[in-house]
PDB file of C-alpha atoms in Angstrom:
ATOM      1  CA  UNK A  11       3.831  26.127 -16.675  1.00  0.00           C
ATOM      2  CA  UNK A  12       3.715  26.306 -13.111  1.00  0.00           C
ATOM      3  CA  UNK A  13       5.338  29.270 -10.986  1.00  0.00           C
ATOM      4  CA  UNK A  14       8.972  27.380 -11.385  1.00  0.00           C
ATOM      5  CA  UNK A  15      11.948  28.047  -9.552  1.00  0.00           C
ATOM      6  CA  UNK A  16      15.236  26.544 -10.799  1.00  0.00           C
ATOM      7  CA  UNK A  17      18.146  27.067  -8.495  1.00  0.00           C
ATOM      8  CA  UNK A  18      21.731  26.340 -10.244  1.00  0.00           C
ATOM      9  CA  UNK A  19      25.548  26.349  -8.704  1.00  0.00           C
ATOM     10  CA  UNK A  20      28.158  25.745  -9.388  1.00  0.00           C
ATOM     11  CA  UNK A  21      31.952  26.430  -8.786  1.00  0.00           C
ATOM     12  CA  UNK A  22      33.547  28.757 -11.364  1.00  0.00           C
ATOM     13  CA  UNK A  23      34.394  27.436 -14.892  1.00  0.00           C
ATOM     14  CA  UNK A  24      31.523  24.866 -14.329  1.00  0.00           C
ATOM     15  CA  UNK A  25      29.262  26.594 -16.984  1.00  0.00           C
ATOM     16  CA  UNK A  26      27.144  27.745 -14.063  1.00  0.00           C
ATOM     17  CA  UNK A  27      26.309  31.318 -15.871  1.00  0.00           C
ATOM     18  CA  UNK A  28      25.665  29.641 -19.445  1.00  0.00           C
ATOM     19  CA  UNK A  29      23.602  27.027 -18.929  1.00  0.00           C
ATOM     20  CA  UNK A  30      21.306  29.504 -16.149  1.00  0.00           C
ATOM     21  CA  UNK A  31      20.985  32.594 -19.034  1.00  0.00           C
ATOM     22  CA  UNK A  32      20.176  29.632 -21.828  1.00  0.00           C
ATOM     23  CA  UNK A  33      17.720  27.640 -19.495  1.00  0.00           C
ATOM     24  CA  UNK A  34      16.122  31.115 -18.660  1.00  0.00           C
ATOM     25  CA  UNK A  35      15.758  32.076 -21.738  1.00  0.00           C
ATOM     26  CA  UNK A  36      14.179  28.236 -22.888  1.00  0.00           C
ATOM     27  CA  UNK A  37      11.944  28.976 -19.959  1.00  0.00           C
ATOM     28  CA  UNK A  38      11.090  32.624 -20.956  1.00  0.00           C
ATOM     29  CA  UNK A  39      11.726  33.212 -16.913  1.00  0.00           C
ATOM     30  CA  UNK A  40      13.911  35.669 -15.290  1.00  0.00           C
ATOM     31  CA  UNK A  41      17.284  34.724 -15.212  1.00  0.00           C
ATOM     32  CA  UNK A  42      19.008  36.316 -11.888  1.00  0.00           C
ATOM     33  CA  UNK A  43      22.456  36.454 -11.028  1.00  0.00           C
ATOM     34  CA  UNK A  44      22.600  39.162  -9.453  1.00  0.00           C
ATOM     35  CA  UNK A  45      26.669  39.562  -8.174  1.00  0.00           C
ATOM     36  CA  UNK A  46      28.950  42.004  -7.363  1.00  0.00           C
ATOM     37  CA  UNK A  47      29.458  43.596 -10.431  1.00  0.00           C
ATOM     38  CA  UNK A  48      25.623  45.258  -9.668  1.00  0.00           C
ATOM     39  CA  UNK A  49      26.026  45.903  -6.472  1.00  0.00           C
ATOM     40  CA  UNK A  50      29.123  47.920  -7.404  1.00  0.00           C
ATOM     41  CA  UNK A  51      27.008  49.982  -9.986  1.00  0.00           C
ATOM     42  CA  UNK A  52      23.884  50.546  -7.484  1.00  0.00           C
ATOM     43  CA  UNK A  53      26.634  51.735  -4.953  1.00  0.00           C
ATOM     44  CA  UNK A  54      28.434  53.930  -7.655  1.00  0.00           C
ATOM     45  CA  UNK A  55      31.825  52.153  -6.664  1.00  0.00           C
ATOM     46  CA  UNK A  56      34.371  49.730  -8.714  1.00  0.00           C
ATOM     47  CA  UNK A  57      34.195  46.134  -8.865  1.00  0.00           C
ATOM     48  CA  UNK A  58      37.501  46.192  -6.834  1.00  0.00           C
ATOM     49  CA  UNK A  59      36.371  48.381  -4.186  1.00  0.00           C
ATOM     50  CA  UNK A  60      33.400  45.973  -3.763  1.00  0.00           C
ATOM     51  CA  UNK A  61      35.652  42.869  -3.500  1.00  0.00           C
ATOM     52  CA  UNK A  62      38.258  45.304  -1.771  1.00  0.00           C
ATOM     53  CA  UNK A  63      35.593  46.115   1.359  1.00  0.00           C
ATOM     54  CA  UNK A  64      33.889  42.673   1.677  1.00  0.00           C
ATOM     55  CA  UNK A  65      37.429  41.140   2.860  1.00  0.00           C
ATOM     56  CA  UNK A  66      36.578  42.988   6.090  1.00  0.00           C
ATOM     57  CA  UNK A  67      32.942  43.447   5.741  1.00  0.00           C
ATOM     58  CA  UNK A  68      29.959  40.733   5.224  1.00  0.00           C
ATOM     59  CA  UNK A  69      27.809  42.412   5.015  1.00  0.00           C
ATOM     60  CA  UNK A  70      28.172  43.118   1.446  1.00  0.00           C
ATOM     61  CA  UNK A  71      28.262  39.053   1.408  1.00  0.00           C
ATOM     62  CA  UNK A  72      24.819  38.758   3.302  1.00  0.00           C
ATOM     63  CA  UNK A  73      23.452  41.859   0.960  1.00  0.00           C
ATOM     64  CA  UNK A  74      23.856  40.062  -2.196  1.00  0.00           C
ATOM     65  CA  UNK A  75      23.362  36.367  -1.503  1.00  0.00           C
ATOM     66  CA  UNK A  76      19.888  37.755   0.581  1.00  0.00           C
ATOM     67  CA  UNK A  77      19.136  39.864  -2.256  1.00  0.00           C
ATOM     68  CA  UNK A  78      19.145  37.169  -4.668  1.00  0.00           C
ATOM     69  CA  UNK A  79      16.497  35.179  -3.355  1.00  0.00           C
ATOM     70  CA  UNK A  80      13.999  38.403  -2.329  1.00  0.00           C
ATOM     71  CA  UNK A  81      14.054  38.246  -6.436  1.00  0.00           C
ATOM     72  CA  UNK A  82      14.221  34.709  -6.922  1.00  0.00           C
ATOM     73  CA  UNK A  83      11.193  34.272  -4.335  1.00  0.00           C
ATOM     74  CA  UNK A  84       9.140  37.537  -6.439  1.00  0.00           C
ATOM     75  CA  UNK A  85       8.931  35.255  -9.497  1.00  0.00           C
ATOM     76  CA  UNK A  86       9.607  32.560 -11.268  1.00  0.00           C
ATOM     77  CA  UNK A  87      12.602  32.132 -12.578  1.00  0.00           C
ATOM     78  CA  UNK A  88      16.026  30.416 -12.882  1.00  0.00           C
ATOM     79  CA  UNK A  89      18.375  31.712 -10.015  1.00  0.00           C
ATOM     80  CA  UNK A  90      22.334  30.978 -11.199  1.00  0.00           C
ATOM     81  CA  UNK A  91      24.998  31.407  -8.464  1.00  0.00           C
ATOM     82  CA  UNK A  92      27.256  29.892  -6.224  1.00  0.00           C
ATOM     83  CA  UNK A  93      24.985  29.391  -3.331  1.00  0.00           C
ATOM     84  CA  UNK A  94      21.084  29.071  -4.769  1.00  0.00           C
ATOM     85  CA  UNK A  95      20.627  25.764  -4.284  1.00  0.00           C
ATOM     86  CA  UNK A  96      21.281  26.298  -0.190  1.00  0.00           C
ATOM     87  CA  UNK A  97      20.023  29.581   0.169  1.00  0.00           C
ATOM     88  CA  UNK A  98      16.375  29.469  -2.361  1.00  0.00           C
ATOM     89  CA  UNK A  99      15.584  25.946  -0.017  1.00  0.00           C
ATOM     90  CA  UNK A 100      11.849  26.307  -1.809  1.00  0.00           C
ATOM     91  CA  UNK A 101      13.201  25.791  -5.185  1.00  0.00           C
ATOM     92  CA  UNK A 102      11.672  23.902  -7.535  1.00  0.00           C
ATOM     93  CA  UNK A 103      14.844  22.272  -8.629  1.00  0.00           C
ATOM     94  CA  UNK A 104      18.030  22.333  -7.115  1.00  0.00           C
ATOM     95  CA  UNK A 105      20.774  21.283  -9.940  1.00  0.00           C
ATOM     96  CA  UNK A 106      24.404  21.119  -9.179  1.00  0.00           C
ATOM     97  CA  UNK A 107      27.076  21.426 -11.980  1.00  0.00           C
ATOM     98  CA  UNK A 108      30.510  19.855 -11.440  1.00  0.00           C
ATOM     99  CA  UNK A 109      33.867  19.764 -13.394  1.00  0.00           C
ATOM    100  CA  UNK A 110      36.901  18.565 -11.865  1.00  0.00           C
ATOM    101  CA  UNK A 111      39.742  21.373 -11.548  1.00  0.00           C
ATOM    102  CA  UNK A 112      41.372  20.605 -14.617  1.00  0.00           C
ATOM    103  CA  UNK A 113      38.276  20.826 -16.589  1.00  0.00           C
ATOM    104  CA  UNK A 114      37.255  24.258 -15.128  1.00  0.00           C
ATOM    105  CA  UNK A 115      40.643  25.645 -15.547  1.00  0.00           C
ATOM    106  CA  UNK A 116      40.803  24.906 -18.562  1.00  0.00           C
ATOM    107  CA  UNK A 117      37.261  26.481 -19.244  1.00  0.00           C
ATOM    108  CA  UNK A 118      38.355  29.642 -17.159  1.00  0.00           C
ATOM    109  CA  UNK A 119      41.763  29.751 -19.716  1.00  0.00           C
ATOM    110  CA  UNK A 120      39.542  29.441 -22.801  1.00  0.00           C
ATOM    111  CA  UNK A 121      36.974  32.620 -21.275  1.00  0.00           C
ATOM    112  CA  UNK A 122      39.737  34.833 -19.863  1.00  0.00           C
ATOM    113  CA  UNK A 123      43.161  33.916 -21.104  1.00  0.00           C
ATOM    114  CA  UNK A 124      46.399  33.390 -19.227  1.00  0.00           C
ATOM    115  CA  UNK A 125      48.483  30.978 -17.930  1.00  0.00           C
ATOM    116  CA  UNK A 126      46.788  27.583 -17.164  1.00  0.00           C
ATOM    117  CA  UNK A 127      49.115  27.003 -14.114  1.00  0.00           C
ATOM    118  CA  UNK A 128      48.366  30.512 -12.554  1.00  0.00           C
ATOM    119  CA  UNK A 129      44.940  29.684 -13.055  1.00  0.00           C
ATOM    120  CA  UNK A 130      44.672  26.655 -11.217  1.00  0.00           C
ATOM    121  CA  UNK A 131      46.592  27.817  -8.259  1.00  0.00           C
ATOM    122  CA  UNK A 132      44.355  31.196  -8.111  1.00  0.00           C
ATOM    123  CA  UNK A 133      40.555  28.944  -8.598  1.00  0.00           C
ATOM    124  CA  UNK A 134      42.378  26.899  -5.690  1.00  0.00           C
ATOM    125  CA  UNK A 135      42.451  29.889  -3.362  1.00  0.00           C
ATOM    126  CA  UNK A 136      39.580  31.331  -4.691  1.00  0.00           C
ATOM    127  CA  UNK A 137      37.498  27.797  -4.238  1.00  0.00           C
ATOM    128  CA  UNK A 138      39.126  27.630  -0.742  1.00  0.00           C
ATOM    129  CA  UNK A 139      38.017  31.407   0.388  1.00  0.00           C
ATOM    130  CA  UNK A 140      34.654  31.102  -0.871  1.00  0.00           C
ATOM    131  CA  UNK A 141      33.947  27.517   1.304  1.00  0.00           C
ATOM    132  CA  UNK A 142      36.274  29.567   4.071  1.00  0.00           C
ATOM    133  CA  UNK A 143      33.426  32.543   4.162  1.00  0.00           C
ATOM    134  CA  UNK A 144      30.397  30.288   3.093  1.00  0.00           C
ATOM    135  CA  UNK A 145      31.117  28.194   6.104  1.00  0.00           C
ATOM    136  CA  UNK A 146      31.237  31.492   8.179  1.00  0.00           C
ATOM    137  CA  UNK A 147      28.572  33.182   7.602  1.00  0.00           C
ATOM    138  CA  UNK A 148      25.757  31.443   6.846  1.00  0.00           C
ATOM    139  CA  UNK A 149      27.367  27.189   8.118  1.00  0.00           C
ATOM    140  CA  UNK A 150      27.022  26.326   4.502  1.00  0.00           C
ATOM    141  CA  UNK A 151      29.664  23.018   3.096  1.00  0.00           C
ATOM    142  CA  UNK A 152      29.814  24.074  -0.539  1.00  0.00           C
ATOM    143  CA  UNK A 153      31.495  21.076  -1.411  1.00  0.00           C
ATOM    144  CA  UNK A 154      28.490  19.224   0.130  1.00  0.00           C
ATOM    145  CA  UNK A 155      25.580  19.188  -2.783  1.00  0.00           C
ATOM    146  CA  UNK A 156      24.324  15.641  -2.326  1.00  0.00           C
ATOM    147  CA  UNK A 157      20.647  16.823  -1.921  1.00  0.00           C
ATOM    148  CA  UNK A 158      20.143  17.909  -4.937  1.00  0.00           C
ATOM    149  CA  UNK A 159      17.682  16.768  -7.329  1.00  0.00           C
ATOM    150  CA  UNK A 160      20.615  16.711  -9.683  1.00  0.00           C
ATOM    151  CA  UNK A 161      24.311  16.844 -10.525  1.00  0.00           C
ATOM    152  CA  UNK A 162      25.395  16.663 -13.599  1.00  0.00           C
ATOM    153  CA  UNK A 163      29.421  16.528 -14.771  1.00  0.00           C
ATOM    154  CA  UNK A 164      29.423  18.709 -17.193  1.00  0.00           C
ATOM    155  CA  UNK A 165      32.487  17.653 -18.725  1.00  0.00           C
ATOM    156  CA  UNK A 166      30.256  15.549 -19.923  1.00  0.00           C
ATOM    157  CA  UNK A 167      28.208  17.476 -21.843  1.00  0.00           C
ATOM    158  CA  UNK A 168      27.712  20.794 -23.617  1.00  0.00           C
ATOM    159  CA  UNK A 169      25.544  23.778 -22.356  1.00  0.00           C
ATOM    160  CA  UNK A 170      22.602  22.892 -24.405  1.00  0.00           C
ATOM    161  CA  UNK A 171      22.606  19.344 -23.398  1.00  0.00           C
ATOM    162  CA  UNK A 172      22.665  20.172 -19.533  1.00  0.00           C
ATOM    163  CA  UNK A 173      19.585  22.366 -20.543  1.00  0.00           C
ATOM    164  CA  UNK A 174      18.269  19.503 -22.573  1.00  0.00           C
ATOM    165  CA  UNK A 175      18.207  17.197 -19.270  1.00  0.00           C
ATOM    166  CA  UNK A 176      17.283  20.537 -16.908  1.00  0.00           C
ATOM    167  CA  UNK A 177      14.356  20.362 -19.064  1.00  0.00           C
ATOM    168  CA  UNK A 178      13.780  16.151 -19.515  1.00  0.00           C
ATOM    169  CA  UNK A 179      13.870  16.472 -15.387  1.00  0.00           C
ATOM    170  CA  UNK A 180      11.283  19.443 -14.967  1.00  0.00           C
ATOM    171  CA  UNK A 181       9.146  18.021 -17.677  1.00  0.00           C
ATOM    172  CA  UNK A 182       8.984  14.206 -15.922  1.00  0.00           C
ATOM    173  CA  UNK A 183       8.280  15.927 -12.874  1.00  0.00           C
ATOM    174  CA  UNK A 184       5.586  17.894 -14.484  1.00  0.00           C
ATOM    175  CA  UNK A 185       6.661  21.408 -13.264  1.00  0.00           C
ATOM    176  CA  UNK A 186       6.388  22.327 -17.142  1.00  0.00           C
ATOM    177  CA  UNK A 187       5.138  21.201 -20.583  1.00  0.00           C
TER     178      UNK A 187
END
């Protein structure tokens, strides 16, 4: 196998997270996702203080998404978040996952619990912030992903399928074995 790099988004409940860790782990590559949730630990805050601060400040934004790719560009590996397959433009593979907003509500509902009504108005708001800031800081359309090499429904499909054709794609174009 070649030094592959698979970028993967997603929005949320679009099985972004699974079908990165499982393709990783097919792979035996590094799986990185880094989010957040790290950041807050390295920093020795909350989660909520994190998501509290970047409403005013991007640069915890531009930290994280830049971070990603310094370790997505140190080896190979599958990279897994919102904005890999625009911000690692040397991947290998650029693979876009799509569900429509019932499908990913109900998905979120099935992870997390709740009420299925509340949960599509708050992925609404929380789609519509994240293309507000992507758009800001760095001019990216999020809900523009036609240059991909794929994009799969995954309503279609489950997780180990979409790896099953992640795979079928990087095998035909003979980035592995």
């Amino acid at each position: 196998m070649k030094e592959v790099r698979i970028a993967i988004s997603g929005k949320s409940g679009c099985g972004n997270t699974t079908v990165s860790t499982l393709l990783s782990q097919k792979l035996g590559v590094k799986l990185i996702n880094y989010t957040f949730r790290q950041l807050a630990q390295e920093k020795g805050m909350t989660l909520a203080e994190v998501i509290e601060n970047a409403k005013t400040d991007d640069s915890y934004d531009i930290f994280v998404d830049n971070h990603q790719v310094e370790l997505a560009r140190a080896e190979p590996c599958v990279l897994g978040s919102r904005l890999a397959i625009w911000m690692l433009k040397e991947a290998d593979l650029k693979v876009y996952l799509y569900a429509s907003d019932d499908t990913r509500a109900k998905r979120i509902l099935n992870r997390e619990g709740g009420n299925l009504e509340e949960i599509k108005s708050f992925t609404a708001m929380r789609d519509s912030e994240d293309s507000r800031r992507y758009l800001k800081l760095y001019n990216i359309d999020n809900n523009k992903y036609d240059f991909c090499d794929m994009v799969i429904d995954t309503a279609n499909y489950n997780p180990e399928q979409i790896v099953d054709l992640i795979l079928a794609e990087l095998k035909k174009r003979g980035l592995v074995d």
